[in-house]
Structure formats: structure tokens, C-alpha cells
Coordinates of C-alpha atoms and ligand atoms in Angstrom, one line a residue:
M724 CA 79.7 29.0 41.0
R725 CA 78.3 32.5 41.4
L726 CA 80.1 33.5 38.1
Q727 CA 78.5 30.5 36.3
K728 CA 75.1 31.5 37.4
I729 CA 75.6 35.1 36.2
L730 CA 76.8 33.8 32.8
V731 CA 73.9 31.5 32.4
S732 CA 71.4 34.3 33.2
I733 CA 73.1 36.7 30.8
L734 CA 72.8 34.1 28.0
A735 CA 69.2 33.3 28.9
L736 CA 68.2 37.0 29.0
G737 CA 70.0 37.6 25.7
L738 CA 68.1 34.8 24.1
M739 CA 64.9 36.0 25.5
A740 CA 65.5 39.5 24.1
G741 CA 66.2 38.0 20.7
A742 CA 63.2 35.7 20.8
S743 CA 60.7 38.4 21.8
G744 CA 61.6 40.3 18.6
V745 CA 62.9 43.4 20.4
S746 CA 66.3 43.0 18.6
G747 CA 67.0 44.6 15.3
A748 CA 69.6 46.9 13.9
A749 CA 67.0 49.5 13.0
K750 CA 66.3 50.1 16.8
A751 CA 70.0 50.0 17.9
E752 CA 70.8 52.7 20.5
R753 CA 74.4 53.8 20.9
W754 CA 75.6 54.6 24.4
D755 CA 78.9 56.5 24.6
M756 CA 80.6 55.7 27.9
P757 CA 83.3 58.1 29.0
L758 CA 86.1 56.7 31.3
A759 CA 88.7 58.7 33.1
Y760 CA 91.6 56.1 33.1
S761 CA 93.9 54.7 30.5
G762 CA 92.5 52.1 28.0
S763 CA 95.0 49.5 29.3
N764 CA 93.9 49.9 32.9
F765 CA 91.9 47.1 34.4
H766 CA 88.9 49.3 35.1
S767 CA 88.8 50.4 31.5
V768 CA 89.2 46.8 30.2
T769 CA 86.4 45.7 32.5
A770 CA 84.1 48.5 31.3
A771 CA 84.8 47.6 27.7
E772 CA 83.9 44.0 28.4
F773 CA 80.8 45.1 30.2
G774 CA 79.9 47.1 27.1
K775 CA 80.3 44.0 24.9
C776 CA 78.3 41.9 27.3
V777 CA 75.4 44.4 27.0
T778 CA 75.7 44.7 23.3
T779 CA 75.6 40.9 22.9
G780 CA 73.0 40.4 25.6
T781 CA 70.6 42.9 24.0
G782 CA 71.0 41.3 20.6
G783 CA 72.7 44.6 19.4
D784 CA 69.8 46.8 20.6
I785 CA 72.1 48.8 22.9
E786 CA 75.7 49.3 21.7
I787 CA 78.0 50.6 24.4
I788 CA 81.2 52.3 23.2
T789 CA 83.8 53.2 25.9
H790 CA 86.1 56.2 25.6
P791 CA 89.1 55.9 28.0
S792 CA 91.7 58.4 29.3
G793 CA 89.1 61.2 29.7
S794 CA 89.2 61.5 25.9
L795 CA 85.4 62.1 25.5
I796 CA 84.8 63.9 28.8
K797 CA 87.4 64.7 31.5
G798 CA 87.2 62.7 34.7
A799 CA 86.0 65.5 36.9
D800 CA 83.1 66.3 34.5
I801 CA 81.8 62.7 33.8
K802 CA 79.2 62.6 36.6
R803 CA 77.6 65.9 35.5
A804 CA 77.6 64.8 31.9
V805 CA 75.7 61.6 32.8
Q806 CA 73.3 63.5 35.2
T807 CA 72.4 66.0 32.6
G808 CA 72.0 63.4 29.8
Q809 CA 74.9 64.6 27.7
V810 CA 76.0 61.0 27.8
P811 CA 73.8 58.1 29.0
I812 CA 76.5 56.2 31.0
G813 CA 79.9 56.7 32.5
E814 CA 82.5 55.7 35.0
R815 CA 84.0 57.8 37.8
L816 CA 86.0 57.6 41.0
L817 CA 83.3 57.5 43.7
S818 CA 85.3 59.4 46.3
G819 CA 85.9 62.2 43.8
H820 CA 82.4 63.5 44.8
Q821 CA 83.2 64.2 48.4
N822 CA 82.9 67.9 47.9
E823 CA 79.2 67.3 47.0
N824 CA 78.5 64.9 49.8
A825 CA 81.0 63.5 52.3
I826 CA 79.2 60.1 52.2
F827 CA 80.9 59.4 48.9
G828 CA 84.2 59.2 50.8
F829 CA 83.3 56.1 52.7
D830 CA 85.9 54.1 50.8
S831 CA 88.7 56.5 51.6
V832 CA 88.4 56.5 55.4
P833 CA 92.0 55.8 56.4
F834 CA 92.7 52.2 57.6
L835 CA 89.0 51.3 57.8
A836 CA 89.1 48.7 55.0
T837 CA 92.7 47.8 53.9
S838 CA 92.2 44.5 52.1
F839 CA 90.1 43.4 49.1
D840 CA 87.9 41.3 51.5
D841 CA 87.3 44.3 53.8
S842 CA 86.7 46.5 50.8
D843 CA 83.9 44.1 49.6
R844 CA 82.3 44.1 53.0
L845 CA 82.5 47.9 53.3
W846 CA 80.9 48.2 49.9
A847 CA 78.1 46.0 50.9
A848 CA 77.5 48.1 54.0
A849 CA 77.7 51.4 52.1
K850 CA 75.9 50.5 48.9
P851 CA 72.3 51.3 50.0
S852 CA 73.4 54.8 51.1
I853 CA 75.3 55.4 47.9
E854 CA 72.5 54.1 45.7
K855 CA 70.0 56.4 47.4
T856 CA 72.3 59.5 47.2
L857 CA 72.9 58.9 43.5
A858 CA 69.2 58.2 42.8
A859 CA 68.4 61.6 44.2
Q860 CA 70.8 63.0 41.6
N861 CA 69.2 61.3 38.6
L862 CA 71.8 58.5 38.6
T863 CA 71.3 54.8 38.7
L864 CA 74.2 52.8 40.1
L865 CA 75.3 49.7 38.1
Y866 CA 78.5 48.4 39.6
A867 CA 81.7 49.4 41.4
V868 CA 85.2 48.0 41.4
P869 CA 88.0 48.7 43.9
W870 CA 91.5 50.0 43.0
P871 CA 94.4 48.1 44.7
P872 CA 95.5 49.3 48.1
Q873 CA 96.9 52.8 48.2
G874 CA 100.6 53.6 48.9
L875 CA 102.9 56.6 48.9
Y876 CA 105.1 57.7 46.0
F877 CA 108.2 59.9 46.5
K878 CA 111.4 60.7 44.8
R879 CA 113.5 60.1 47.8
E880 CA 113.6 57.9 51.0
I881 CA 110.9 58.9 53.5
N882 CA 111.0 57.5 57.1
S883 CA 108.6 59.9 58.9
I884 CA 106.1 62.6 58.3
S885 CA 108.6 65.2 59.0
D886 CA 110.5 64.1 55.9
M887 CA 107.4 65.1 53.8
A888 CA 107.4 68.8 54.8
G889 CA 106.9 71.1 51.9
V890 CA 106.7 68.3 49.2
K891 CA 104.4 69.1 46.3
F892 CA 101.7 66.4 46.4
R893 CA 99.3 65.2 43.7
S894 CA 95.8 64.6 45.2
Y895 CA 92.8 63.0 43.6
N896 CA 90.0 63.7 46.1
N897 CA 89.2 65.6 49.4
T898 CA 90.8 62.8 51.5
T899 CA 94.1 62.9 49.7
T900 CA 94.1 66.7 49.9
R901 CA 93.5 66.5 53.6
L902 CA 96.2 63.9 54.0
A903 CA 98.7 66.3 52.4
E904 CA 97.6 69.2 54.6
L905 CA 97.9 67.1 57.8
T906 CA 101.4 65.9 56.8
G907 CA 102.8 69.4 55.8
M908 CA 102.7 68.7 52.1
L909 CA 101.4 71.0 49.4
P910 CA 98.4 69.4 47.6
V911 CA 97.5 70.0 43.9
V912 CA 94.5 68.2 42.4
I913 CA 95.5 66.4 39.2
E914 CA 93.5 63.8 37.2
A915 CA 95.2 60.4 36.6
A916 CA 95.3 61.1 32.9
E917 CA 97.5 64.2 33.5
I918 CA 99.9 62.5 36.0
S919 CA 102.9 61.8 33.7
Q920 CA 103.1 65.4 32.5
A921 CA 102.6 66.8 36.0
F922 CA 105.5 64.8 37.4
A923 CA 107.7 65.2 34.4
T924 CA 107.4 69.0 34.7
G925 CA 107.8 69.1 38.4
V926 CA 104.3 70.5 39.2
V927 CA 104.2 67.7 41.8
E928 CA 106.7 65.3 43.2
S929 CA 104.7 62.9 45.3
M930 CA 101.3 61.2 45.5
I931 CA 99.2 58.5 47.2
S932 CA 97.8 56.0 44.8
S933 CA 97.9 52.3 43.8
G934 CA 100.8 50.6 42.1
A935 CA 98.4 50.3 39.2
T936 CA 98.2 54.0 38.5
G937 CA 101.9 54.5 38.9
Y938 CA 102.5 51.6 36.5
D939 CA 99.9 52.9 34.0
R940 CA 101.7 56.3 33.9
K941 CA 105.3 55.0 33.9
I942 CA 105.9 56.9 37.1
W943 CA 109.5 55.5 37.4
E944 CA 110.5 58.0 34.8
S945 CA 110.0 60.7 37.6
L946 CA 109.9 58.9 41.0
T947 CA 112.1 56.4 42.9
H948 CA 110.2 55.1 46.0
F949 CA 106.8 53.4 46.5
Y950 CA 105.8 52.7 50.2
E951 CA 103.0 50.2 50.7
V952 CA 100.7 51.8 53.2
D953 CA 97.4 50.0 52.4
S954 CA 95.5 53.0 53.6
W955 CA 92.3 52.3 51.7
L956 CA 90.9 50.9 48.4
P957 CA 88.9 53.6 46.6
R958 CA 86.3 52.5 44.1
N959 CA 85.3 53.4 40.6
Y960 CA 81.6 53.1 39.8
I961 CA 79.4 52.9 36.7
M962 CA 76.4 55.1 36.6
V963 CA 73.5 55.5 34.1
N964 CA 71.3 58.5 33.7
S965 CA 68.0 57.6 35.4
G966 CA 65.9 58.9 32.6
V967 CA 67.7 56.7 30.2
W968 CA 67.5 53.8 32.6
N969 CA 63.7 54.2 33.1
S970 CA 63.0 54.3 29.4
T971 CA 65.0 51.1 28.9
S972 CA 62.9 47.9 28.6
Q973 CA 62.7 45.5 31.5
A974 CA 64.4 42.8 29.4
H975 CA 67.3 45.1 28.6
Q976 CA 67.6 46.3 32.2
N977 CA 67.8 42.6 33.3
V978 CA 70.7 42.1 30.8
I979 CA 72.5 45.2 31.9
R980 CA 72.1 44.3 35.6
A981 CA 73.5 40.8 34.9
C982 CA 76.4 42.2 32.9
A983 CA 77.1 44.7 35.7
E984 CA 77.2 41.9 38.3
L985 CA 79.7 40.0 36.1
A986 CA 81.8 43.1 35.6
E987 CA 82.0 43.8 39.4
Y988 CA 83.2 40.3 39.9
A989 CA 85.6 40.2 37.0
G990 CA 86.9 43.7 37.7
T991 CA 87.6 42.9 41.4
W992 CA 89.4 39.8 40.4
R993 CA 91.5 41.8 37.9
S994 CA 92.3 44.4 40.6
K995 CA 93.7 41.7 42.8
E996 CA 95.8 40.3 40.0
Y997 CA 97.0 43.7 38.9
T998 CA 98.2 44.6 42.4
G999 CA 101.2 42.2 42.3
F1000 CA 101.8 42.6 38.6
T1001 CA 102.1 46.4 38.8
L1002 CA 104.2 46.5 41.9
A1003 CA 106.6 44.1 40.0
G1004 CA 106.4 46.5 37.1
L1005 CA 107.4 49.5 39.3
R1006 CA 110.4 47.4 40.5
A1007 CA 111.3 46.5 36.9
G1008 CA 111.2 50.2 36.1
G1009 CA 113.9 50.8 38.8
M1010 CA 111.8 51.9 41.8
Q1011 CA 112.2 50.8 45.4
V1012 CA 109.0 49.1 46.4
Q1013 CA 108.6 48.4 50.1
A1014 CA 106.4 48.5 53.2
A1015 CA 106.3 51.8 55.0
G1016 CA 108.7 51.7 58.0
A1017 CA 107.2 51.3 61.5
R1018 CA 107.7 54.9 62.5
L1019 CA 106.0 56.3 59.3
K1020 CA 103.2 53.8 59.6
G1021 CA 102.5 54.8 63.2
E1022 CA 102.5 58.5 62.4
L1023 CA 100.1 57.8 59.4
Q1024 CA 97.8 55.9 61.8
D1025 CA 97.5 59.0 64.0
V1026 CA 96.8 61.2 61.0
G1027 CA 94.3 58.6 59.8
A1028 CA 92.5 58.8 63.2
T1029 CA 92.0 62.6 62.7
M1030 CA 90.7 62.1 59.2
T1031 CA 88.3 59.4 60.3
Q1032 CA 86.9 61.7 62.9
D1033 CA 86.6 64.5 60.3
W1034 CA 84.6 62.1 58.1
L1035 CA 82.3 60.9 60.9
N1036 CA 81.6 64.6 61.9
A1037 CA 80.8 65.4 58.2
T1038 CA 78.5 62.5 57.6
G1039 CA 76.8 62.2 61.0
A1040 CA 74.5 59.2 61.6
E1041 CA 74.6 58.0 58.0
G1042 CA 78.4 57.6 58.1
Q1043 CA 78.3 56.0 61.5
A1044 CA 75.7 53.5 60.3
I1045 CA 78.0 52.4 57.4
V1046 CA 80.9 51.9 59.8
D1047 CA 78.7 50.0 62.3
A1048 CA 77.2 47.8 59.5
F1049 CA 80.7 47.1 58.2
K1050 CA 82.1 46.3 61.7
A1051 CA 79.2 44.0 62.4
T1052 CA 80.4 41.7 59.7
Q1053 CA 83.9 41.4 61.0
Ligands
PCA1126 N1 94.3 55.4 41.1 C1 93.4 56.6 40.9 C2 92.5 56.6 42.1 C3 93.1 55.6 43.0 C4 94.1 54.9 42.3 O1 94.7 53.9 42.7 C5 94.2 57.8 40.8 O2 95.3 57.9 41.3 O3 93.7 58.8 40.3

């Protein structure tokens, strides 16, 4: 029902843009949109469809071209590139910015939101803070889509934290680096686009991520075990340079907002579908895919409690307000 309403409004807005005479090839603007993850990944597919929706809805006035796998701009540099106007629009892992402001890590607080429903409610609670923080950095938030729940990858059986000692661990944000430190592993920050090579060459031998990322990167070529932990569901988000946004007509902004709402809905649906599909893919690749054992789970909960306290200390009243708003909806 909600989806139908969005679609109807996109069509209506597109027709309005056409009828008011603002369309025309001569005025077409090209928006290059860097993405950090592989073209076949559901986030990238969603972004490409979002781009098409905008192009169609604006009658061709704004043409969005996506560039997956960090091919135009590497993941870690995408936010800066959009902020400075090097590109008008881009996608990035939100929690990748925790080193700038711990509030960006709200979606990686261990065991706070561990299902898609929780993740949606947590996002609703955090969105005003994140929008405000991004706005102060010359960025306008469009939409955000969760990754599937996070689990641990290894190349041998792991039953407790003591089994992890000294393991070289690929991390993707501050939270995952901290997790490695607290479990006696050795963290190395590596972008998803570089994973296959890093594992093949032995630079790292373990990580926490979704089944989706392991599947996208054929991780079974290097690793053997995936333990479902459901520690959190981190989000990717789409941002536009605020200068570009403010100089975009109201009619086109309306189209873009409607396409963004549709993309958040469709992307979240895809993420859910991709969860089972990619775990089956890991199995088909020869990996053992299973829930973490009770002992390991319990120990990870203790580590998670420490990390949660760290995050609350770093974010103060703002972080606490997000947690409270989230819990109030439970
Ligand atoms: N994949 C991304 C972030 C979270 C996920 O599931 C990655 O591993 O980089």
C-alpha cells in the first residue's frame, strides 16, 4: 500500500516536471554517483534503480550514473568527495564515519538492534540526529538501507573468544576494530572491494560482516566457517552535496525524495531476501554456516556490553536519547 502511494507520487511528479516544461535534453545534468560495493550487491542494484527513477521522474533533466566497487572514488573517500562537490551524490557505510563523530556508529552498537524490524525502528530513532550532523557538513541525507545481520568468519572452528587470540582480523569501522582489540585479535582496516585479495594473500584471516559481503567476494575460497551472531545491522546511506541540493528545483527535489523513499523500501526488502540467499551461497561454496555456540555468544555479549558503554560515553546525551527513543518503541 505504502509502496503503491510512493509509485503514484513519483509518476505524478514526473508528469508535472514534464508538463511544466522544465524537461529538455539541453538542460540535462549528469550526476556521477560513486558506490563502494560490487555492482551485483543489492545496495548497488538499489542505487542504480534509484538513479533510473530520478532520471525518468525528472524527464531526463537529472541523469544519475552509478559507479560501483569504488571504481570512481574509493569507499573511504566518498563522503569527502560529496562534501567538497567533487561529485554531487554518493553512497557510503554510515558507521564508517565514527572517527569523525561517534554518533555515526548508532547502528553498530552490539546487540542493540539485531533484526530488520529493530533496525528500522532504530533508524527512525536516530535519523533526526544523523540528518542534523550531516547537514552541518554540507550533506543532505536521502535514504539508508541496512546490511543483513553481522556474523563472524574464520578459517577454523571457533568456540570461545580464547580461540581468537592473535588472529588477523579485517575491520570496516571503529566498532569492528574495537571488537578485535577486546577479543585479542589483530585488526586491519580493509575496504570490502579489497577483501578477496586481502584474504587470498593472508593479510587477514577473519572478519565480521554479513553473509552478503562474504558471498559477493567468494570468501569460501579462503575461509571455512561463518558463525551467525546477529550483532548489528549497519547501514549504507545516500548523501547529496547540500549546495547541489539547494540549487535543485522544488519539483526535482520532490521526485528525488519520492525515489529515495522507494529505494529505502526496496533496498530493505532486498537485504532481507539476500540474507538467506547468500548464506545458502556460502554453504554451496563449501563453508560451514551455523549459529555461534552458547559459550561464544555469552562471551560476545559481555564484550558487547563494554562496547555499548564506550559508545554511550563517547556520544553522551545524544546517544542516550537515540537509545531511549528506540527502546520506547519496543
Ligand atoms: N558488509 C560491509 C559492511 C557491513 C557488511 O555486511 C563490509 O563488510 O564492508
